[in-house]
Tab-separated table of N, CA and C in Angstrom:
chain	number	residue	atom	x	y	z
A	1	UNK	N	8.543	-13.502	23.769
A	1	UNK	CA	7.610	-12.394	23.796
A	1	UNK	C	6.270	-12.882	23.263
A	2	UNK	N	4.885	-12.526	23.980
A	2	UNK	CA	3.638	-13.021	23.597
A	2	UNK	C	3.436	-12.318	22.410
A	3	UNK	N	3.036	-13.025	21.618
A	3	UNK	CA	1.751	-11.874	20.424
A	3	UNK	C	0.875	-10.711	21.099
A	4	UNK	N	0.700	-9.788	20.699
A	4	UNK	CA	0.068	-8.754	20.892
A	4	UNK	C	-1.626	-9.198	19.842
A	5	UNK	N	-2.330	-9.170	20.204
A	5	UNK	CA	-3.508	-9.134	19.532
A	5	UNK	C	-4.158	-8.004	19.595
A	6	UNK	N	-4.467	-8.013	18.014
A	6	UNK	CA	-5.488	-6.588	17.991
A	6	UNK	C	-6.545	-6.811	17.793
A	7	UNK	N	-7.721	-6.164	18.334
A	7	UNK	CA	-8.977	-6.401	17.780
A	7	UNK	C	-9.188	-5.345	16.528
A	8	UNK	N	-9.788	-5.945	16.010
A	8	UNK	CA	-10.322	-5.134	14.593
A	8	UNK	C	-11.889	-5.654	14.182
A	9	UNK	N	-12.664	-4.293	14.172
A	9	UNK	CA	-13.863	-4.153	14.175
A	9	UNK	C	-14.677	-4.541	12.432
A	10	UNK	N	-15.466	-5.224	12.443
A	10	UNK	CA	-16.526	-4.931	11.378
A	10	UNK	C	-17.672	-4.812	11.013
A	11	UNK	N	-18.378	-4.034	10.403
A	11	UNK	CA	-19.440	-3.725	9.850
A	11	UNK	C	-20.689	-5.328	9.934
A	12	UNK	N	-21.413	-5.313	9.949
A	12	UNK	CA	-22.282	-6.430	10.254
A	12	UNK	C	-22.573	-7.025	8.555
A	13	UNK	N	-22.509	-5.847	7.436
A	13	UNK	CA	-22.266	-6.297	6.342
A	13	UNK	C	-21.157	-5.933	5.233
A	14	UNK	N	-20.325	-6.701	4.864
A	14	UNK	CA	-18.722	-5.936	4.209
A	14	UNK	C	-18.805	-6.368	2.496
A	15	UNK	N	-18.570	-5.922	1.966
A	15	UNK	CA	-19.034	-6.397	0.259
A	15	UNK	C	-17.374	-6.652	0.440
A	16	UNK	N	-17.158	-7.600	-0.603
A	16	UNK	CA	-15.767	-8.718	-0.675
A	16	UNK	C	-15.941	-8.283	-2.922
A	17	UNK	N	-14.779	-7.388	-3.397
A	17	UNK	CA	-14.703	-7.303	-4.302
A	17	UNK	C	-13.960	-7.691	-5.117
A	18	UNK	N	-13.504	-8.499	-6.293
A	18	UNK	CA	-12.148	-9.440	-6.990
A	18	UNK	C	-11.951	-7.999	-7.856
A	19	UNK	N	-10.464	-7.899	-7.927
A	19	UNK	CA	-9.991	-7.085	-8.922
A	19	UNK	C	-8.719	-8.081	-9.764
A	20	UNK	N	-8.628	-7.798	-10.941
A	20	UNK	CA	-7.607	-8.073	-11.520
A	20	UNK	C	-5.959	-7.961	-11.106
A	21	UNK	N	-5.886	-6.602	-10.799
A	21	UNK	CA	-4.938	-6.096	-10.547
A	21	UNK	C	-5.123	-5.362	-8.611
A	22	UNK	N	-5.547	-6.152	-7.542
A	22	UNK	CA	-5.762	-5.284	-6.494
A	22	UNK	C	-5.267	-4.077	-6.167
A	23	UNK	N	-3.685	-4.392	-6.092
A	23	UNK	CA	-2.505	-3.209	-6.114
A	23	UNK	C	-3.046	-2.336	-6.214
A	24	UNK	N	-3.221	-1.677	-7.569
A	24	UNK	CA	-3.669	-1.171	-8.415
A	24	UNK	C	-4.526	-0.063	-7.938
A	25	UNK	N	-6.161	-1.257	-7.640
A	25	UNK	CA	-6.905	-0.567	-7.653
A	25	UNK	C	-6.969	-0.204	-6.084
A	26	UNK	N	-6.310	-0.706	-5.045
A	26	UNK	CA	-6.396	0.124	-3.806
A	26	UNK	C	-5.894	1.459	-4.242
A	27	UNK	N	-4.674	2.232	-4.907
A	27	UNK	CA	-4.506	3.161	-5.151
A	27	UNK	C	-5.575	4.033	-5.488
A	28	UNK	N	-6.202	3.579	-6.858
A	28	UNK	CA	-6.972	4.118	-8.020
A	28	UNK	C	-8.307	4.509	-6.461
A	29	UNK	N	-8.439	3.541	-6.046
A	29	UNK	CA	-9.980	3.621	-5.178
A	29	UNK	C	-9.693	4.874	-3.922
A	30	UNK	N	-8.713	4.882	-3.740
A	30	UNK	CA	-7.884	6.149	-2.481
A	30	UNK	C	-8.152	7.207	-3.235
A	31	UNK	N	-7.054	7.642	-4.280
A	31	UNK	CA	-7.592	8.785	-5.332
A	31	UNK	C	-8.855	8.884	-5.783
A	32	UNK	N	-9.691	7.991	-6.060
A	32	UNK	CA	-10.989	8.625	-6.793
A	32	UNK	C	-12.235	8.511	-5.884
A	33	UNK	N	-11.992	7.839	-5.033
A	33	UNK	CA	-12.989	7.518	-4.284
A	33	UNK	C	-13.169	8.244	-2.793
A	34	UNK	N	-11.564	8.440	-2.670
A	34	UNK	CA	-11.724	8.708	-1.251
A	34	UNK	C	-11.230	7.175	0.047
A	35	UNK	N	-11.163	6.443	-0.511
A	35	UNK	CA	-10.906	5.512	0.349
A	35	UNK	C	-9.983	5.240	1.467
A	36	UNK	N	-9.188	4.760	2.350
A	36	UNK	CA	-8.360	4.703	3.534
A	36	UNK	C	-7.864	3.380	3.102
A	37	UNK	N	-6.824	3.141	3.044
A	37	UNK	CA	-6.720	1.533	3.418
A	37	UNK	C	-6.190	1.473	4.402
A	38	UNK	N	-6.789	0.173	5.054
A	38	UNK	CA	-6.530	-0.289	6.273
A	38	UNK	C	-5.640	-1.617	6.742
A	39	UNK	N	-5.529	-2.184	5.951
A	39	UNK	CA	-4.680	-3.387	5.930
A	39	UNK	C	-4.372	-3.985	4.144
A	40	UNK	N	-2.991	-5.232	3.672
A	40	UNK	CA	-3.325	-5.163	2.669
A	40	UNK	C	-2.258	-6.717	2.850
A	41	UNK	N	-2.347	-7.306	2.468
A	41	UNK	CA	-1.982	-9.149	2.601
A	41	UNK	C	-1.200	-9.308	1.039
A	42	UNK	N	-0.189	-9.257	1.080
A	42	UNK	CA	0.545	-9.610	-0.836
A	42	UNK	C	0.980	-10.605	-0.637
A	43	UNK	N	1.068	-11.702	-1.499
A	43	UNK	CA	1.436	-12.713	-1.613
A	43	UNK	C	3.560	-12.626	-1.999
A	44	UNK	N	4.599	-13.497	-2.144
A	44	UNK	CA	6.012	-12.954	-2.110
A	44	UNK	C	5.567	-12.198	-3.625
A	45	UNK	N	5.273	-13.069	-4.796
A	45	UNK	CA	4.965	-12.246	-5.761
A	45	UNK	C	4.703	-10.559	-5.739
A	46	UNK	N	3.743	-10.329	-5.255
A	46	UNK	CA	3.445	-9.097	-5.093
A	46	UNK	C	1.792	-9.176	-5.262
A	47	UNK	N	1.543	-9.788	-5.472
A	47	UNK	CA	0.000	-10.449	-5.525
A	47	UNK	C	-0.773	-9.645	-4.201
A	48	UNK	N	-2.202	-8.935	-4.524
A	48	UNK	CA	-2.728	-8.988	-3.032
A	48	UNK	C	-3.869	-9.842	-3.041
A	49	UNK	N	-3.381	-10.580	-1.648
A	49	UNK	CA	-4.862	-11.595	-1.944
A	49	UNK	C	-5.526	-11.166	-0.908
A	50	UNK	N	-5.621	-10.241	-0.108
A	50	UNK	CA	-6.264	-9.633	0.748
A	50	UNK	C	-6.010	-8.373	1.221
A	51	UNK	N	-7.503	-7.808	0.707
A	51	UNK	CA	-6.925	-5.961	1.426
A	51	UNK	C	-8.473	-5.544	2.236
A	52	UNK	N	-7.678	-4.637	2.700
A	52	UNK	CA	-9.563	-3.536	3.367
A	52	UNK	C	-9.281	-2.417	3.025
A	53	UNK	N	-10.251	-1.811	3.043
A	53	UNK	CA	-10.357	0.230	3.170
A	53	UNK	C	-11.443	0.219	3.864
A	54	UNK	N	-11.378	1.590	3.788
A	54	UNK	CA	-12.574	2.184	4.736
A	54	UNK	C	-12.820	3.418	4.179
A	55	UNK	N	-14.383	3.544	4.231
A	55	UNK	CA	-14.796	4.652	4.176
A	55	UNK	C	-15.654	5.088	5.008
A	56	UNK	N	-16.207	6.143	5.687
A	56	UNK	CA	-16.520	6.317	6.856
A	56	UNK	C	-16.961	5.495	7.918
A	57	UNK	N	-18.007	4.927	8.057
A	57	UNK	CA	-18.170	3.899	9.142
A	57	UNK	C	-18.256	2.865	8.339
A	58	UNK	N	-17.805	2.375	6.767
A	58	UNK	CA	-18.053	1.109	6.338
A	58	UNK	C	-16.644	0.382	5.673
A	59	UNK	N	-17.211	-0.703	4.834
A	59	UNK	CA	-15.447	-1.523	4.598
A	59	UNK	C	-15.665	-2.022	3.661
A	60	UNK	N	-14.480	-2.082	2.981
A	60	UNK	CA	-14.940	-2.802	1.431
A	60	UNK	C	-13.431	-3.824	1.685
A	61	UNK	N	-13.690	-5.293	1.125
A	61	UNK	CA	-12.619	-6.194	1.122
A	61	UNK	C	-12.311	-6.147	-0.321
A	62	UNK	N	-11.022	-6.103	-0.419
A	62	UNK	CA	-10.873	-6.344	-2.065
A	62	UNK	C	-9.417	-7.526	-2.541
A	63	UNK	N	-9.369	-8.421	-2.991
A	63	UNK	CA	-8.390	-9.181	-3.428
A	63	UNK	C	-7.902	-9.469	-5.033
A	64	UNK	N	-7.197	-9.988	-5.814
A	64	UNK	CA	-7.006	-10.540	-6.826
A	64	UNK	C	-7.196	-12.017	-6.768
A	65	UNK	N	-8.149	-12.599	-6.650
A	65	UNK	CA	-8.696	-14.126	-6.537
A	65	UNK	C	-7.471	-15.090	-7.051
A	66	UNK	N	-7.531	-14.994	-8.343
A	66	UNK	CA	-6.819	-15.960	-8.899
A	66	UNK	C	-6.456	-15.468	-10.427
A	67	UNK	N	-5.256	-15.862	-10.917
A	67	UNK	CA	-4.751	-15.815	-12.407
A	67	UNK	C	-5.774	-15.233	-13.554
A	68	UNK	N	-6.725	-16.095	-13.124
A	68	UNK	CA	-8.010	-16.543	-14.396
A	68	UNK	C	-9.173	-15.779	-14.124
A	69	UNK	N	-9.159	-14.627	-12.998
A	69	UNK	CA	-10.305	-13.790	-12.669
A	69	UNK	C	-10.596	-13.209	-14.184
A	70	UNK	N	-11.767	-12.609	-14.287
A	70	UNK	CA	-11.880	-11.617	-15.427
A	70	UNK	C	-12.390	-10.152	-14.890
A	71	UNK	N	-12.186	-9.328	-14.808
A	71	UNK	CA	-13.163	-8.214	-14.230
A	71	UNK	C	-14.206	-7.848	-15.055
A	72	UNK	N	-15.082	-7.117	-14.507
A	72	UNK	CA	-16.684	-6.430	-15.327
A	72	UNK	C	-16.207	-6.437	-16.728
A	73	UNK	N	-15.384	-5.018	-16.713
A	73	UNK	CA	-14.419	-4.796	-17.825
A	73	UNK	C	-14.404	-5.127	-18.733
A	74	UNK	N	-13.185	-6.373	-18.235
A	74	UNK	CA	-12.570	-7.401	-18.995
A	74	UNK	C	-13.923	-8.540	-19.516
A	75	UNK	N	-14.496	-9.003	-18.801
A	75	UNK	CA	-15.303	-9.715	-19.098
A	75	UNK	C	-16.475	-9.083	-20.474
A	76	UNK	N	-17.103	-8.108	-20.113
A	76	UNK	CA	-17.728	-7.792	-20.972
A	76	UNK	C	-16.831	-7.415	-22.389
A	77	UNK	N	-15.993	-7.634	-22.965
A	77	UNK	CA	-14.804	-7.426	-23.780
A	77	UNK	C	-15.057	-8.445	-25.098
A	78	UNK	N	-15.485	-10.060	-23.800
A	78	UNK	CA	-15.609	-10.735	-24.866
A	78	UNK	C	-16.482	-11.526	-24.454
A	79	UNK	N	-17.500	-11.219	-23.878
A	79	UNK	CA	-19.047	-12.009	-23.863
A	79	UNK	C	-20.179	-10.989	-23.775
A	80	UNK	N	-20.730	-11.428	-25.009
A	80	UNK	CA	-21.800	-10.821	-25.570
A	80	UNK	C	-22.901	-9.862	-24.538
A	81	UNK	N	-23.535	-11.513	-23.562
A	81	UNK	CA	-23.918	-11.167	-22.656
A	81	UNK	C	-24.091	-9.956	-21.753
A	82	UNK	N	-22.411	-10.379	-21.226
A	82	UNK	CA	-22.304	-8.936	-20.158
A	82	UNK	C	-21.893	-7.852	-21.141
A	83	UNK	N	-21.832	-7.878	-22.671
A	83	UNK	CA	-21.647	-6.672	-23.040
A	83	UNK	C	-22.877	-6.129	-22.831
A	84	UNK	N	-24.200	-6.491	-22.716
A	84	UNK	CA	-25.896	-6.276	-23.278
A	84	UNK	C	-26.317	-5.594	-21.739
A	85	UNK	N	-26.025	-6.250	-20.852
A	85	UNK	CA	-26.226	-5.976	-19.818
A	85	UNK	C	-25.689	-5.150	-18.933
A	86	UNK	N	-24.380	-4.400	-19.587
A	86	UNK	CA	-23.735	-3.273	-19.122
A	86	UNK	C	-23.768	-2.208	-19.871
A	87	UNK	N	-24.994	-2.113	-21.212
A	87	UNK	CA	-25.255	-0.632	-21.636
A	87	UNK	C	-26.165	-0.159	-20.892
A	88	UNK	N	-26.625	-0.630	-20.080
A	88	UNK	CA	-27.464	0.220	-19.055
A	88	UNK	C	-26.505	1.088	-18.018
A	89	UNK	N	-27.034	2.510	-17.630
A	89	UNK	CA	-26.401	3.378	-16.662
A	89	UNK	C	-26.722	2.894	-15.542
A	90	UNK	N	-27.181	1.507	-14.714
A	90	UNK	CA	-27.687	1.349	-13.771
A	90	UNK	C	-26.490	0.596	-12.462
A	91	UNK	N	-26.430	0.688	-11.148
A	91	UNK	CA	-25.595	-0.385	-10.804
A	91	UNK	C	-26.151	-1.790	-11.098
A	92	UNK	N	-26.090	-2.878	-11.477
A	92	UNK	CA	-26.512	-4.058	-11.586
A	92	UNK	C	-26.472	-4.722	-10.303
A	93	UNK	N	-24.915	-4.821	-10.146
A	93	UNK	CA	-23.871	-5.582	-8.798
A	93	UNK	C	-22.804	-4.547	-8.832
A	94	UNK	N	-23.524	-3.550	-7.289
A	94	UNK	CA	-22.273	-2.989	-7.114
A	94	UNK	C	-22.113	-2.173	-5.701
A	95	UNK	N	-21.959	-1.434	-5.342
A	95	UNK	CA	-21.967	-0.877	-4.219
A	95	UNK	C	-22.357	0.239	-3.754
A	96	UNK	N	-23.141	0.568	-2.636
A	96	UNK	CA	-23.668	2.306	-2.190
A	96	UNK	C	-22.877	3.200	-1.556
A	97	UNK	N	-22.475	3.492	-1.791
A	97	UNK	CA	-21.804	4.560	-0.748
A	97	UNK	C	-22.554	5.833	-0.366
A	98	UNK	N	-22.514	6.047	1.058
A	98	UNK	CA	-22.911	7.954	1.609
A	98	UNK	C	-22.078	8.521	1.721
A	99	UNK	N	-21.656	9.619	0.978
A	99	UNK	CA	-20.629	10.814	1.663
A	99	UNK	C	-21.030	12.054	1.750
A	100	UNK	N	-20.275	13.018	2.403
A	100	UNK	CA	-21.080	14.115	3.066
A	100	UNK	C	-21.599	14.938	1.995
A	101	UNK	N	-20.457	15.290	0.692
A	101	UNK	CA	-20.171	16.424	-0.510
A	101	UNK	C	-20.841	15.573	-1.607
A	102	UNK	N	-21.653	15.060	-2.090
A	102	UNK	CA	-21.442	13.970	-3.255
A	102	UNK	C	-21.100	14.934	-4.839
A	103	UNK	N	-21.355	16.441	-4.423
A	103	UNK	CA	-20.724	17.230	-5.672
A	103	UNK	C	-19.346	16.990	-5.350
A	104	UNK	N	-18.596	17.444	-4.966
A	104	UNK	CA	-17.154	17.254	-4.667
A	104	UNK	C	-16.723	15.986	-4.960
A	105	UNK	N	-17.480	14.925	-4.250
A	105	UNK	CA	-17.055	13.422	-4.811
A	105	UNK	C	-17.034	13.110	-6.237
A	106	UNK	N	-18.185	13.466	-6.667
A	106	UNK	CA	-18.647	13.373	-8.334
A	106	UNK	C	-16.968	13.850	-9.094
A	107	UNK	N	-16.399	15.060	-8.431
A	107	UNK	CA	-15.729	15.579	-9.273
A	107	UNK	C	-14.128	15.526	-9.009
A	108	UNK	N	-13.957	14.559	-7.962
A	108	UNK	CA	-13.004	13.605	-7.701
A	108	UNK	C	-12.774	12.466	-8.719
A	109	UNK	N	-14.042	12.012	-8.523
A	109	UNK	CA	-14.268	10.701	-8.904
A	109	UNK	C	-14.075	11.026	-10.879
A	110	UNK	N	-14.178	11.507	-11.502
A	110	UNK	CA	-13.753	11.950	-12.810
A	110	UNK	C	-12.585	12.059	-12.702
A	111	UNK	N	-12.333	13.047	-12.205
A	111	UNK	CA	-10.755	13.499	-12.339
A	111	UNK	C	-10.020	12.192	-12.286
A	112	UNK	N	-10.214	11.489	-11.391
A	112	UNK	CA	-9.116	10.260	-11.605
A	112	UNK	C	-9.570	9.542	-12.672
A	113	UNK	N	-10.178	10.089	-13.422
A	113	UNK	CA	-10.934	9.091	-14.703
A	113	UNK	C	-11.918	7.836	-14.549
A	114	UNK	N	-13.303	7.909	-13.436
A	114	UNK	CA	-13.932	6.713	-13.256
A	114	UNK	C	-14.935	7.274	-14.929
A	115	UNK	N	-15.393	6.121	-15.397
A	115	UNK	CA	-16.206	6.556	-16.401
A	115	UNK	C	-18.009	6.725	-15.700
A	116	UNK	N	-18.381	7.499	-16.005
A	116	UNK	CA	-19.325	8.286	-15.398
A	116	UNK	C	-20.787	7.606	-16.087
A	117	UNK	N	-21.951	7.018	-15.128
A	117	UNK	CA	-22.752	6.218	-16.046
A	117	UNK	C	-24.186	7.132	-15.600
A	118	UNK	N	-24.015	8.011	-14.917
A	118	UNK	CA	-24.841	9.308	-14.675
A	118	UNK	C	-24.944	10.059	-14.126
A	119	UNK	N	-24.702	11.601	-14.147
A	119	UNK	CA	-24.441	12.888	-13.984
A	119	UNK	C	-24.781	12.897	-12.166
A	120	UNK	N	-24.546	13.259	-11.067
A	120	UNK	CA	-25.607	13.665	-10.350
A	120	UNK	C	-27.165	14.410	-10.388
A	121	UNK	N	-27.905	13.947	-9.462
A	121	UNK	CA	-28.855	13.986	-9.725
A	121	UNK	C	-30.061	13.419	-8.340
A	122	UNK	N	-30.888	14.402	-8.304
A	122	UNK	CA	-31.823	14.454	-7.343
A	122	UNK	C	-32.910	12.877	-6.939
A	123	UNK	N	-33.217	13.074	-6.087
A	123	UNK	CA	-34.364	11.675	-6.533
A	123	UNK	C	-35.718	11.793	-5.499
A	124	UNK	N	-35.964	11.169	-5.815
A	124	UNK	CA	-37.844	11.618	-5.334
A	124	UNK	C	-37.656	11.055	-3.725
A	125	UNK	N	-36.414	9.895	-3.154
A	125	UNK	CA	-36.713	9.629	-2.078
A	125	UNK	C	-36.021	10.460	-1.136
A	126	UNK	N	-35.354	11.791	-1.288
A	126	UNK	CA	-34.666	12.072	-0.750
A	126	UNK	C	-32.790	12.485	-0.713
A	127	UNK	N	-32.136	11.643	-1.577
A	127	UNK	CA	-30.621	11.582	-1.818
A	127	UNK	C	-30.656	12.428	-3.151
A	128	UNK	N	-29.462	13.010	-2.903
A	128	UNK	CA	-28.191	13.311	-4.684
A	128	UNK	C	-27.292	12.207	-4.944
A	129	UNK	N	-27.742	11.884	-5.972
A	129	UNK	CA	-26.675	10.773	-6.415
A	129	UNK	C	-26.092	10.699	-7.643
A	130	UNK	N	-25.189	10.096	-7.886
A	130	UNK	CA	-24.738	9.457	-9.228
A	130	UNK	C	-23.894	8.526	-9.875
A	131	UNK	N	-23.900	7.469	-10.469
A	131	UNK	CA	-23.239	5.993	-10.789
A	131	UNK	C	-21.940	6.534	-11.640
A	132	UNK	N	-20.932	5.207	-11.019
A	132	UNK	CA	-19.809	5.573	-12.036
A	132	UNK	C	-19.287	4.374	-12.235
A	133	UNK	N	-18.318	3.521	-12.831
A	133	UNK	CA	-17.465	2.317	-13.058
A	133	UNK	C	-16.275	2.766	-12.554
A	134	UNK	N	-15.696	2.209	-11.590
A	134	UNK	CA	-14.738	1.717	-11.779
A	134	UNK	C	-13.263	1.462	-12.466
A	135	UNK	N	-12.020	1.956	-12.060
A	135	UNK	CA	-10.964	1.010	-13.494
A	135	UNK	C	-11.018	-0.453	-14.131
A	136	UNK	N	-11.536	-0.891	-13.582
A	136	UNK	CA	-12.004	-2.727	-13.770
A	136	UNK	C	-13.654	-2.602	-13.899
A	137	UNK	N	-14.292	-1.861	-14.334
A	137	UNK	CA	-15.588	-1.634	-14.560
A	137	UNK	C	-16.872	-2.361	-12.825
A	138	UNK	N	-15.918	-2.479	-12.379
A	138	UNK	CA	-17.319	-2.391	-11.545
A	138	UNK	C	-18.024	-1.206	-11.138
A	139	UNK	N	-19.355	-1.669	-10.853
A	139	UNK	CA	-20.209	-0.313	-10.540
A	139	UNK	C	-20.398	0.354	-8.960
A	140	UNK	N	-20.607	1.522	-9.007
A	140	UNK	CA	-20.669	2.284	-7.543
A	140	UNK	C	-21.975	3.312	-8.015
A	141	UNK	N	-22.748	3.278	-6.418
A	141	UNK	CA	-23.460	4.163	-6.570
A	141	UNK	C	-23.011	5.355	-5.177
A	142	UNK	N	-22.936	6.797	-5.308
A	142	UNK	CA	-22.726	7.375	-4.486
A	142	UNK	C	-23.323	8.543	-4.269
A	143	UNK	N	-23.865	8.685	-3.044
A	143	UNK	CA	-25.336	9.747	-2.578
A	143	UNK	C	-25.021	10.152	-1.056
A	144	UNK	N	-25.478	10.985	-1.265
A	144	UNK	CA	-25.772	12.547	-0.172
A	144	UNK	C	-26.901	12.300	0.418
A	145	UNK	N	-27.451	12.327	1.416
A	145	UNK	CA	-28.853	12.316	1.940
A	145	UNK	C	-29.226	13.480	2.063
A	146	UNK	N	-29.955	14.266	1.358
A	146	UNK	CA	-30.758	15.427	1.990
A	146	UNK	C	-31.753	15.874	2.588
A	147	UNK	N	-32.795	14.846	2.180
A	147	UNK	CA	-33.808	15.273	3.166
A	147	UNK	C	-35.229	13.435	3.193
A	148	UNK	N	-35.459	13.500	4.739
A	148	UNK	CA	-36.072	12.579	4.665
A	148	UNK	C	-37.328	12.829	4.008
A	149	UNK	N	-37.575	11.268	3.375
A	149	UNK	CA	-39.482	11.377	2.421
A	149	UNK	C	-39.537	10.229	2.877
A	150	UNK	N	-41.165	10.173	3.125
A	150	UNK	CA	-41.570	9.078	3.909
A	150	UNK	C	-41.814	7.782	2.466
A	151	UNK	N	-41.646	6.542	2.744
A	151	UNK	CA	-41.326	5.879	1.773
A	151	UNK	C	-43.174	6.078	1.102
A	152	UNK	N	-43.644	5.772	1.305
A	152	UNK	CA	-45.353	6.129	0.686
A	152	UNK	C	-45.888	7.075	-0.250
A	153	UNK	N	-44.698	8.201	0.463
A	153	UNK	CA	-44.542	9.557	-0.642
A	153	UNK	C	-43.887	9.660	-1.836
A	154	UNK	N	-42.981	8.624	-1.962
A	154	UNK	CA	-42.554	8.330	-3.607
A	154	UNK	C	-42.824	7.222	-3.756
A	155	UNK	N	-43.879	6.737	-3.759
A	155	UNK	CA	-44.197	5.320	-3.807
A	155	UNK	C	-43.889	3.479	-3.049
A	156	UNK	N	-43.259	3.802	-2.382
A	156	UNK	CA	-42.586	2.297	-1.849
A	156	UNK	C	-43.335	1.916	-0.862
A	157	UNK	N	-43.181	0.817	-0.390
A	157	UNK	CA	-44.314	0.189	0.527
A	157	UNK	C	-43.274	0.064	1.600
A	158	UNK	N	-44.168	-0.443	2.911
A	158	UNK	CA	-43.589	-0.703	4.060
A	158	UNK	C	-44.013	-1.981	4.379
A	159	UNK	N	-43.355	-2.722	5.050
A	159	UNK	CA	-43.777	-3.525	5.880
A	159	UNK	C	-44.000	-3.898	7.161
């Protein structure tokens, strides 16, 4: 019998994320996020060294790299550094997401316990948004589009 081949589509840009525990956080990211998974690669261990989800037209790759990964988290735990650089509410390195409700998301996204690094909230270019971490502390930003502003009108340049 031949192989059956499937095609499977992607995004022209896919963010590739290391988690400690992937397993894990494909769950955690379904519940709080909203996510789909779409495929998920475990090693016999139980290891995943390769997964996808989806969220509306986009894809996030996520694996457990290796033994010796550290996450945001974990890392900032015990280097000074990324402790200094993660008291800011800002994403540093992390990801955008659009969804339709971002109130509803916001209050998903708690409930499963993401720690919350700022409230929703309006912005001069147009979106509602608001940042959260992660169970492994990485950062997400997630926004609503409401209304277009021409970039000039809150300041940004064009080229």
């Amino acid at each position: 019998m031949a192989a059956t081949q499937t095609r499977v589509t992607y995004p022209t840009v896919t963010p590739m994320i290391a988690y400690e525990d992937a397993a894990s956080a494909l769950d955690w990211l379904s519940r709080a996020f909203g996510f789909r998974e779409r495929m998920r690669y475990a090693e016999p261990s139980g290891t995943v060294t390769h997964a996808e989800m989806e969220v509306g037209d986009g894809l996030i790759m996520l694996a457990t790299p290796m033994p010796d990964y550290r996450s945001p988290r974990h890392h900032r735990e015990t280097c000074d550094e990324a402790r200094q650089w993660s008291t800011v509410p800002y994403v540093i390195d992390g990801v955008h997401v659009y969804v339709d409700d971002v109130e509803a998301h916001f209050r998903r996204a708690k409930e499963a316990g993401a720690t919350v690094l700022s409230e929703v909230q309006d912005t001069e270019y147009g979106d509602r948004q608001y940042r959260v971490e992660d169970l492994e502390g990485h950062r997400w930003l997630f926004s609503q589009h409401l209304r277009d502003v021409a970039p000039d009108d809150w300041g940004a340049t064009t080229s």
